[in-house]
Amino acid sequence: MARGELTRLTGNGNGNCNNDDCPNVYRASDGSFVVQGDADATFRPPAGEALVRIPENVLREAVRALGW
């Protein structure tokens, strides 16, 4: 999946996340979510999965963007 196929829900001008280098939440065309954040090594997830950390305010912004 290409980045252009995702709808960016966070970091669209609020604060200093206008570059693509901060935690963000995206929505894919199939309704699933793609999360960008700092890699986390709390435990080793199964093959093909990854752990990322994103701040609570990023999740809140995503929920507001979806109107939930």
PDB file of N, CA and C in Angstrom:
ATOM      1  N   MET A   1       0.847  -1.165   0.000  1.00  0.00           N
ATOM      2  CA  MET A   1       0.000   0.000   0.000  1.00  0.00           C
ATOM      3  C   MET A   1       0.897   1.234   0.000  1.00  0.00           C
ATOM      4  N   ALA A   2       0.574   2.184  -0.840  1.00  0.00           N
ATOM      5  CA  ALA A   2       1.343   3.423  -0.915  1.00  0.00           C
ATOM      6  C   ALA A   2       0.782   4.458   0.052  1.00  0.00           C
ATOM      7  N   ARG A   3       1.636   5.331   0.529  1.00  0.00           N
ATOM      8  CA  ARG A   3       1.206   6.373   1.471  1.00  0.00           C
ATOM      9  C   ARG A   3       0.043   7.188   0.912  1.00  0.00           C
ATOM     10  N   GLY A   4       0.042   7.440  -0.382  1.00  0.00           N
ATOM     11  CA  GLY A   4      -1.022   8.213  -1.013  1.00  0.00           C
ATOM     12  C   GLY A   4      -2.388   7.564  -0.936  1.00  0.00           C
ATOM     13  N   GLU A   5      -2.437   6.273  -0.613  1.00  0.00           N
ATOM     14  CA  GLU A   5      -3.709   5.557  -0.487  1.00  0.00           C
ATOM     15  C   GLU A   5      -4.301   5.693   0.915  1.00  0.00           C
ATOM     16  N   LEU A   6      -3.586   6.353   1.822  1.00  0.00           N
ATOM     17  CA  LEU A   6      -4.040   6.517   3.199  1.00  0.00           C
ATOM     18  C   LEU A   6      -4.617   7.905   3.414  1.00  0.00           C
ATOM     19  N   THR A   7      -5.617   7.994   4.295  1.00  0.00           N
ATOM     20  CA  THR A   7      -6.156   9.280   4.711  1.00  0.00           C
ATOM     21  C   THR A   7      -5.523   9.634   6.047  1.00  0.00           C
ATOM     22  N   ARG A   8      -4.804  10.739   6.079  1.00  0.00           N
ATOM     23  CA  ARG A   8      -4.138  11.173   7.310  1.00  0.00           C
ATOM     24  C   ARG A   8      -5.167  11.808   8.234  1.00  0.00           C
ATOM     25  N   LEU A   9      -5.262  11.298   9.462  1.00  0.00           N
ATOM     26  CA  LEU A   9      -6.246  11.789  10.425  1.00  0.00           C
ATOM     27  C   LEU A   9      -5.650  12.770  11.422  1.00  0.00           C
ATOM     28  N   THR A  10      -4.336  12.790  11.563  1.00  0.00           N
ATOM     29  CA  THR A  10      -3.695  13.620  12.587  1.00  0.00           C
ATOM     30  C   THR A  10      -2.530  14.391  11.986  1.00  0.00           C
ATOM     31  N   GLY A  11      -2.099  15.409  12.734  1.00  0.00           N
ATOM     32  CA  GLY A  11      -0.922  16.168  12.326  1.00  0.00           C
ATOM     33  C   GLY A  11      -1.135  17.032  11.108  1.00  0.00           C
ATOM     34  N   ASN A  12      -2.361  17.457  10.876  1.00  0.00           N
ATOM     35  CA  ASN A  12      -2.662  18.263   9.695  1.00  0.00           C
ATOM     36  C   ASN A  12      -2.625  19.760   9.987  1.00  0.00           C
ATOM     37  N   GLY A  13      -1.599  20.205  10.681  1.00  0.00           N
ATOM     38  CA  GLY A  13      -1.459  21.627  10.941  1.00  0.00           C
ATOM     39  C   GLY A  13      -1.581  22.007  12.400  1.00  0.00           C
ATOM     40  N   ASN A  14      -1.919  21.073  13.267  1.00  0.00           N
ATOM     41  CA  ASN A  14      -1.983  21.354  14.701  1.00  0.00           C
ATOM     42  C   ASN A  14      -0.617  21.076  15.301  1.00  0.00           C
ATOM     43  N   GLY A  15      -0.025  22.052  15.906  1.00  0.00           N
ATOM     44  CA  GLY A  15       1.288  21.862  16.518  1.00  0.00           C
ATOM     45  C   GLY A  15       2.381  21.887  15.473  1.00  0.00           C
ATOM     46  N   ASN A  16       3.421  21.107  15.697  1.00  0.00           N
ATOM     47  CA  ASN A  16       4.573  21.142  14.791  1.00  0.00           C
ATOM     48  C   ASN A  16       4.734  19.836  14.020  1.00  0.00           C
ATOM     49  N   CYS A  17       3.652  19.202  13.666  1.00  0.00           N
ATOM     50  CA  CYS A  17       3.706  17.919  12.956  1.00  0.00           C
ATOM     51  C   CYS A  17       3.359  18.060  11.485  1.00  0.00           C
ATOM     52  N   ASN A  18       3.766  19.143  10.863  1.00  0.00           N
ATOM     53  CA  ASN A  18       3.458  19.313   9.451  1.00  0.00           C
ATOM     54  C   ASN A  18       4.377  18.496   8.565  1.00  0.00           C
ATOM     55  N   ASN A  19       5.533  18.106   9.062  1.00  0.00           N
ATOM     56  CA  ASN A  19       6.408  17.206   8.325  1.00  0.00           C
ATOM     57  C   ASN A  19       5.984  15.788   8.673  1.00  0.00           C
ATOM     58  N   ASP A  20       6.344  14.838   7.864  1.00  0.00           N
ATOM     59  CA  ASP A  20       5.891  13.466   8.094  1.00  0.00           C
ATOM     60  C   ASP A  20       6.754  12.720   9.102  1.00  0.00           C
ATOM     61  N   ASP A  21       7.330  13.446  10.075  1.00  0.00           N
ATOM     62  CA  ASP A  21       8.251  12.811  11.001  1.00  0.00           C
ATOM     63  C   ASP A  21       7.718  12.709  12.419  1.00  0.00           C
ATOM     64  N   CYS A  22       6.417  12.884  12.639  1.00  0.00           N
ATOM     65  CA  CYS A  22       5.883  12.736  13.988  1.00  0.00           C
ATOM     66  C   CYS A  22       4.819  11.649  14.024  1.00  0.00           C
ATOM     67  N   PRO A  23       4.431  11.231  15.229  1.00  0.00           N
ATOM     68  CA  PRO A  23       3.402  10.209  15.349  1.00  0.00           C
ATOM     69  C   PRO A  23       2.121  10.650  14.633  1.00  0.00           C
ATOM     70  N   ASN A  24       1.537   9.749  13.887  1.00  0.00           N
ATOM     71  CA  ASN A  24       0.306  10.030  13.158  1.00  0.00           C
ATOM     72  C   ASN A  24      -0.553   8.783  13.069  1.00  0.00           C
ATOM     73  N   VAL A  25      -1.832   9.009  12.810  1.00  0.00           N
ATOM     74  CA  VAL A  25      -2.776   7.921  12.561  1.00  0.00           C
ATOM     75  C   VAL A  25      -3.355   8.144  11.171  1.00  0.00           C
ATOM     76  N   TYR A  26      -3.402   7.078  10.392  1.00  0.00           N
ATOM     77  CA  TYR A  26      -3.938   7.107   9.037  1.00  0.00           C
ATOM     78  C   TYR A  26      -5.069   6.093   8.937  1.00  0.00           C
ATOM     79  N   ARG A  27      -6.000   6.325   8.010  1.00  0.00           N
ATOM     80  CA  ARG A  27      -7.062   5.359   7.749  1.00  0.00           C
ATOM     81  C   ARG A  27      -6.861   4.798   6.350  1.00  0.00           C
ATOM     82  N   ALA A  28      -6.924   3.478   6.232  1.00  0.00           N
ATOM     83  CA  ALA A  28      -6.774   2.803   4.943  1.00  0.00           C
ATOM     84  C   ALA A  28      -8.139   2.650   4.280  1.00  0.00           C
ATOM     85  N   SER A  29      -8.144   2.397   2.993  1.00  0.00           N
ATOM     86  CA  SER A  29      -9.396   2.286   2.243  1.00  0.00           C
ATOM     87  C   SER A  29     -10.262   1.120   2.717  1.00  0.00           C
ATOM     88  N   ASP A  30      -9.659   0.128   3.355  1.00  0.00           N
ATOM     89  CA  ASP A  30     -10.456  -0.999   3.868  1.00  0.00           C
ATOM     90  C   ASP A  30     -11.012  -0.736   5.264  1.00  0.00           C
ATOM     91  N   GLY A  31     -10.802   0.494   5.797  1.00  0.00           N
ATOM     92  CA  GLY A  31     -11.312   0.862   7.112  1.00  0.00           C
ATOM     93  C   GLY A  31     -10.354   0.586   8.251  1.00  0.00           C
ATOM     94  N   SER A  32      -9.232  -0.051   7.985  1.00  0.00           N
ATOM     95  CA  SER A  32      -8.248  -0.306   9.038  1.00  0.00           C
ATOM     96  C   SER A  32      -7.402   0.947   9.265  1.00  0.00           C
ATOM     97  N   PHE A  33      -6.585   0.918  10.298  1.00  0.00           N
ATOM     98  CA  PHE A  33      -5.764   2.066  10.662  1.00  0.00           C
ATOM     99  C   PHE A  33      -4.292   1.717  10.554  1.00  0.00           C
ATOM    100  N   VAL A  34      -3.501   2.696  10.165  1.00  0.00           N
ATOM    101  CA  VAL A  34      -2.051   2.575  10.125  1.00  0.00           C
ATOM    102  C   VAL A  34      -1.524   3.631  11.090  1.00  0.00           C
ATOM    103  N   VAL A  35      -0.673   3.212  12.016  1.00  0.00           N
ATOM    104  CA  VAL A  35      -0.171   4.100  13.048  1.00  0.00           C
ATOM    105  C   VAL A  35       1.327   4.292  12.866  1.00  0.00           C
ATOM    106  N   GLN A  36       1.755   5.546  12.880  1.00  0.00           N
ATOM    107  CA  GLN A  36       3.177   5.888  12.786  1.00  0.00           C
ATOM    108  C   GLN A  36       3.615   6.404  14.141  1.00  0.00           C
ATOM    109  N   GLY A  37       4.683   5.866  14.670  1.00  0.00           N
ATOM    110  CA  GLY A  37       5.186   6.328  15.956  1.00  0.00           C
ATOM    111  C   GLY A  37       6.601   5.833  16.188  1.00  0.00           C
ATOM    112  N   ASP A  38       7.104   6.104  17.359  1.00  0.00           N
ATOM    113  CA  ASP A  38       8.441   5.655  17.728  1.00  0.00           C
ATOM    114  C   ASP A  38       8.425   4.148  17.973  1.00  0.00           C
ATOM    115  N   ALA A  39       9.422   3.452  17.489  1.00  0.00           N
ATOM    116  CA  ALA A  39       9.525   2.014  17.715  1.00  0.00           C
ATOM    117  C   ALA A  39       9.601   1.744  19.214  1.00  0.00           C
ATOM    118  N   ASP A  40       8.966   0.673  19.639  1.00  0.00           N
ATOM    119  CA  ASP A  40       8.931   0.307  21.047  1.00  0.00           C
ATOM    120  C   ASP A  40       9.416  -1.134  21.183  1.00  0.00           C
ATOM    121  N   ALA A  41      10.243  -1.380  22.164  1.00  0.00           N
ATOM    122  CA  ALA A  41      10.812  -2.717  22.353  1.00  0.00           C
ATOM    123  C   ALA A  41      10.353  -3.357  23.656  1.00  0.00           C
ATOM    124  N   THR A  42       9.140  -3.010  24.122  1.00  0.00           N
ATOM    125  CA  THR A  42       8.641  -3.561  25.378  1.00  0.00           C
ATOM    126  C   THR A  42       8.609  -5.081  25.341  1.00  0.00           C
ATOM    127  N   PHE A  43       8.151  -5.650  24.239  1.00  0.00           N
ATOM    128  CA  PHE A  43       8.207  -7.090  24.032  1.00  0.00           C
ATOM    129  C   PHE A  43       8.315  -7.350  22.537  1.00  0.00           C
ATOM    130  N   ARG A  44       8.653  -8.552  22.157  1.00  0.00           N
ATOM    131  CA  ARG A  44       8.810  -8.895  20.747  1.00  0.00           C
ATOM    132  C   ARG A  44       7.476  -9.408  20.208  1.00  0.00           C
ATOM    133  N   PRO A  45       6.859  -8.660  19.291  1.00  0.00           N
ATOM    134  CA  PRO A  45       5.593  -9.118  18.718  1.00  0.00           C
ATOM    135  C   PRO A  45       5.828 -10.229  17.696  1.00  0.00           C
ATOM    136  N   PRO A  46       4.772 -10.903  17.270  1.00  0.00           N
ATOM    137  CA  PRO A  46       4.919 -11.960  16.263  1.00  0.00           C
ATOM    138  C   PRO A  46       5.497 -11.417  14.960  1.00  0.00           C
ATOM    139  N   ALA A  47       6.042 -12.296  14.153  1.00  0.00           N
ATOM    140  CA  ALA A  47       6.597 -11.919  12.848  1.00  0.00           C
ATOM    141  C   ALA A  47       5.540 -11.179  12.035  1.00  0.00           C
ATOM    142  N   GLY A  48       5.966 -10.103  11.390  1.00  0.00           N
ATOM    143  CA  GLY A  48       5.063  -9.323  10.562  1.00  0.00           C
ATOM    144  C   GLY A  48       4.325  -8.229  11.307  1.00  0.00           C
ATOM    145  N   GLU A  49       4.503  -8.143  12.619  1.00  0.00           N
ATOM    146  CA  GLU A  49       3.873  -7.103  13.424  1.00  0.00           C
ATOM    147  C   GLU A  49       4.952  -6.232  14.062  1.00  0.00           C
ATOM    148  N   ALA A  50       4.557  -5.049  14.520  1.00  0.00           N
ATOM    149  CA  ALA A  50       5.493  -4.133  15.173  1.00  0.00           C
ATOM    150  C   ALA A  50       4.772  -3.381  16.281  1.00  0.00           C
ATOM    151  N   LEU A  51       5.525  -2.916  17.241  1.00  0.00           N
ATOM    152  CA  LEU A  51       4.991  -2.072  18.306  1.00  0.00           C
ATOM    153  C   LEU A  51       5.444  -0.640  18.057  1.00  0.00           C
ATOM    154  N   VAL A  52       4.530   0.308  18.216  1.00  0.00           N
ATOM    155  CA  VAL A  52       4.892   1.727  18.134  1.00  0.00           C
ATOM    156  C   VAL A  52       4.240   2.451  19.286  1.00  0.00           C
ATOM    157  N   ARG A  53       4.863   3.543  19.700  1.00  0.00           N
ATOM    158  CA  ARG A  53       4.303   4.399  20.753  1.00  0.00           C
ATOM    159  C   ARG A  53       3.829   5.689  20.114  1.00  0.00           C
ATOM    160  N   ILE A  54       2.601   6.079  20.455  1.00  0.00           N
ATOM    161  CA  ILE A  54       2.095   7.373  20.013  1.00  0.00           C
ATOM    162  C   ILE A  54       1.474   8.064  21.216  1.00  0.00           C
ATOM    163  N   PRO A  55       1.562   9.375  21.294  1.00  0.00           N
ATOM    164  CA  PRO A  55       1.003  10.097  22.427  1.00  0.00           C
ATOM    165  C   PRO A  55      -0.530  10.031  22.435  1.00  0.00           C
ATOM    166  N   GLU A  56      -1.102  10.113  23.626  1.00  0.00           N
ATOM    167  CA  GLU A  56      -2.560  10.081  23.776  1.00  0.00           C
ATOM    168  C   GLU A  56      -3.240  11.158  22.938  1.00  0.00           C
ATOM    169  N   ASN A  57      -2.631  12.353  22.869  1.00  0.00           N
ATOM    170  CA  ASN A  57      -3.272  13.436  22.125  1.00  0.00           C
ATOM    171  C   ASN A  57      -3.410  13.104  20.638  1.00  0.00           C
ATOM    172  N   VAL A  58      -2.531  12.269  20.101  1.00  0.00           N
ATOM    173  CA  VAL A  58      -2.633  11.877  18.695  1.00  0.00           C
ATOM    174  C   VAL A  58      -3.861  10.979  18.500  1.00  0.00           C
ATOM    175  N   LEU A  59      -4.085  10.042  19.428  1.00  0.00           N
ATOM    176  CA  LEU A  59      -5.288   9.205  19.335  1.00  0.00           C
ATOM    177  C   LEU A  59      -6.552  10.035  19.489  1.00  0.00           C
ATOM    178  N   ARG A  60      -6.538  10.983  20.422  1.00  0.00           N
ATOM    179  CA  ARG A  60      -7.716  11.853  20.603  1.00  0.00           C
ATOM    180  C   ARG A  60      -7.999  12.652  19.332  1.00  0.00           C
ATOM    181  N   GLU A  61      -6.952  13.142  18.683  1.00  0.00           N
ATOM    182  CA  GLU A  61      -7.123  13.901  17.451  1.00  0.00           C
ATOM    183  C   GLU A  61      -7.716  13.016  16.352  1.00  0.00           C
ATOM    184  N   ALA A  62      -7.277  11.760  16.276  1.00  0.00           N
ATOM    185  CA  ALA A  62      -7.808  10.827  15.283  1.00  0.00           C
ATOM    186  C   ALA A  62      -9.292  10.557  15.532  1.00  0.00           C
ATOM    187  N   VAL A  63      -9.656  10.372  16.787  1.00  0.00           N
ATOM    188  CA  VAL A  63     -11.062  10.130  17.135  1.00  0.00           C
ATOM    189  C   VAL A  63     -11.914  11.345  16.743  1.00  0.00           C
ATOM    190  N   ARG A  64     -11.435  12.542  17.028  1.00  0.00           N
ATOM    191  CA  ARG A  64     -12.174  13.755  16.631  1.00  0.00           C
ATOM    192  C   ARG A  64     -12.304  13.847  15.113  1.00  0.00           C
ATOM    193  N   ALA A  65     -11.246  13.518  14.397  1.00  0.00           N
ATOM    194  CA  ALA A  65     -11.282  13.588  12.935  1.00  0.00           C
ATOM    195  C   ALA A  65     -12.321  12.630  12.356  1.00  0.00           C
ATOM    196  N   LEU A  66     -12.540  11.518  13.037  1.00  0.00           N
ATOM    197  CA  LEU A  66     -13.524  10.544  12.588  1.00  0.00           C
ATOM    198  C   LEU A  66     -14.937  10.871  13.066  1.00  0.00           C
ATOM    199  N   GLY A  67     -15.060  11.863  13.939  1.00  0.00           N
ATOM    200  CA  GLY A  67     -16.372  12.247  14.464  1.00  0.00           C
ATOM    201  C   GLY A  67     -16.943  11.268  15.471  1.00  0.00           C
ATOM    202  N   TRP A  68     -16.085  10.502  16.139  1.00  0.00           N
ATOM    203  CA  TRP A  68     -16.543   9.532  17.134  1.00  0.00           C
ATOM    204  C   TRP A  68     -16.752  10.178  18.468  1.00  0.00           C
TER     205      TRP A  68
END
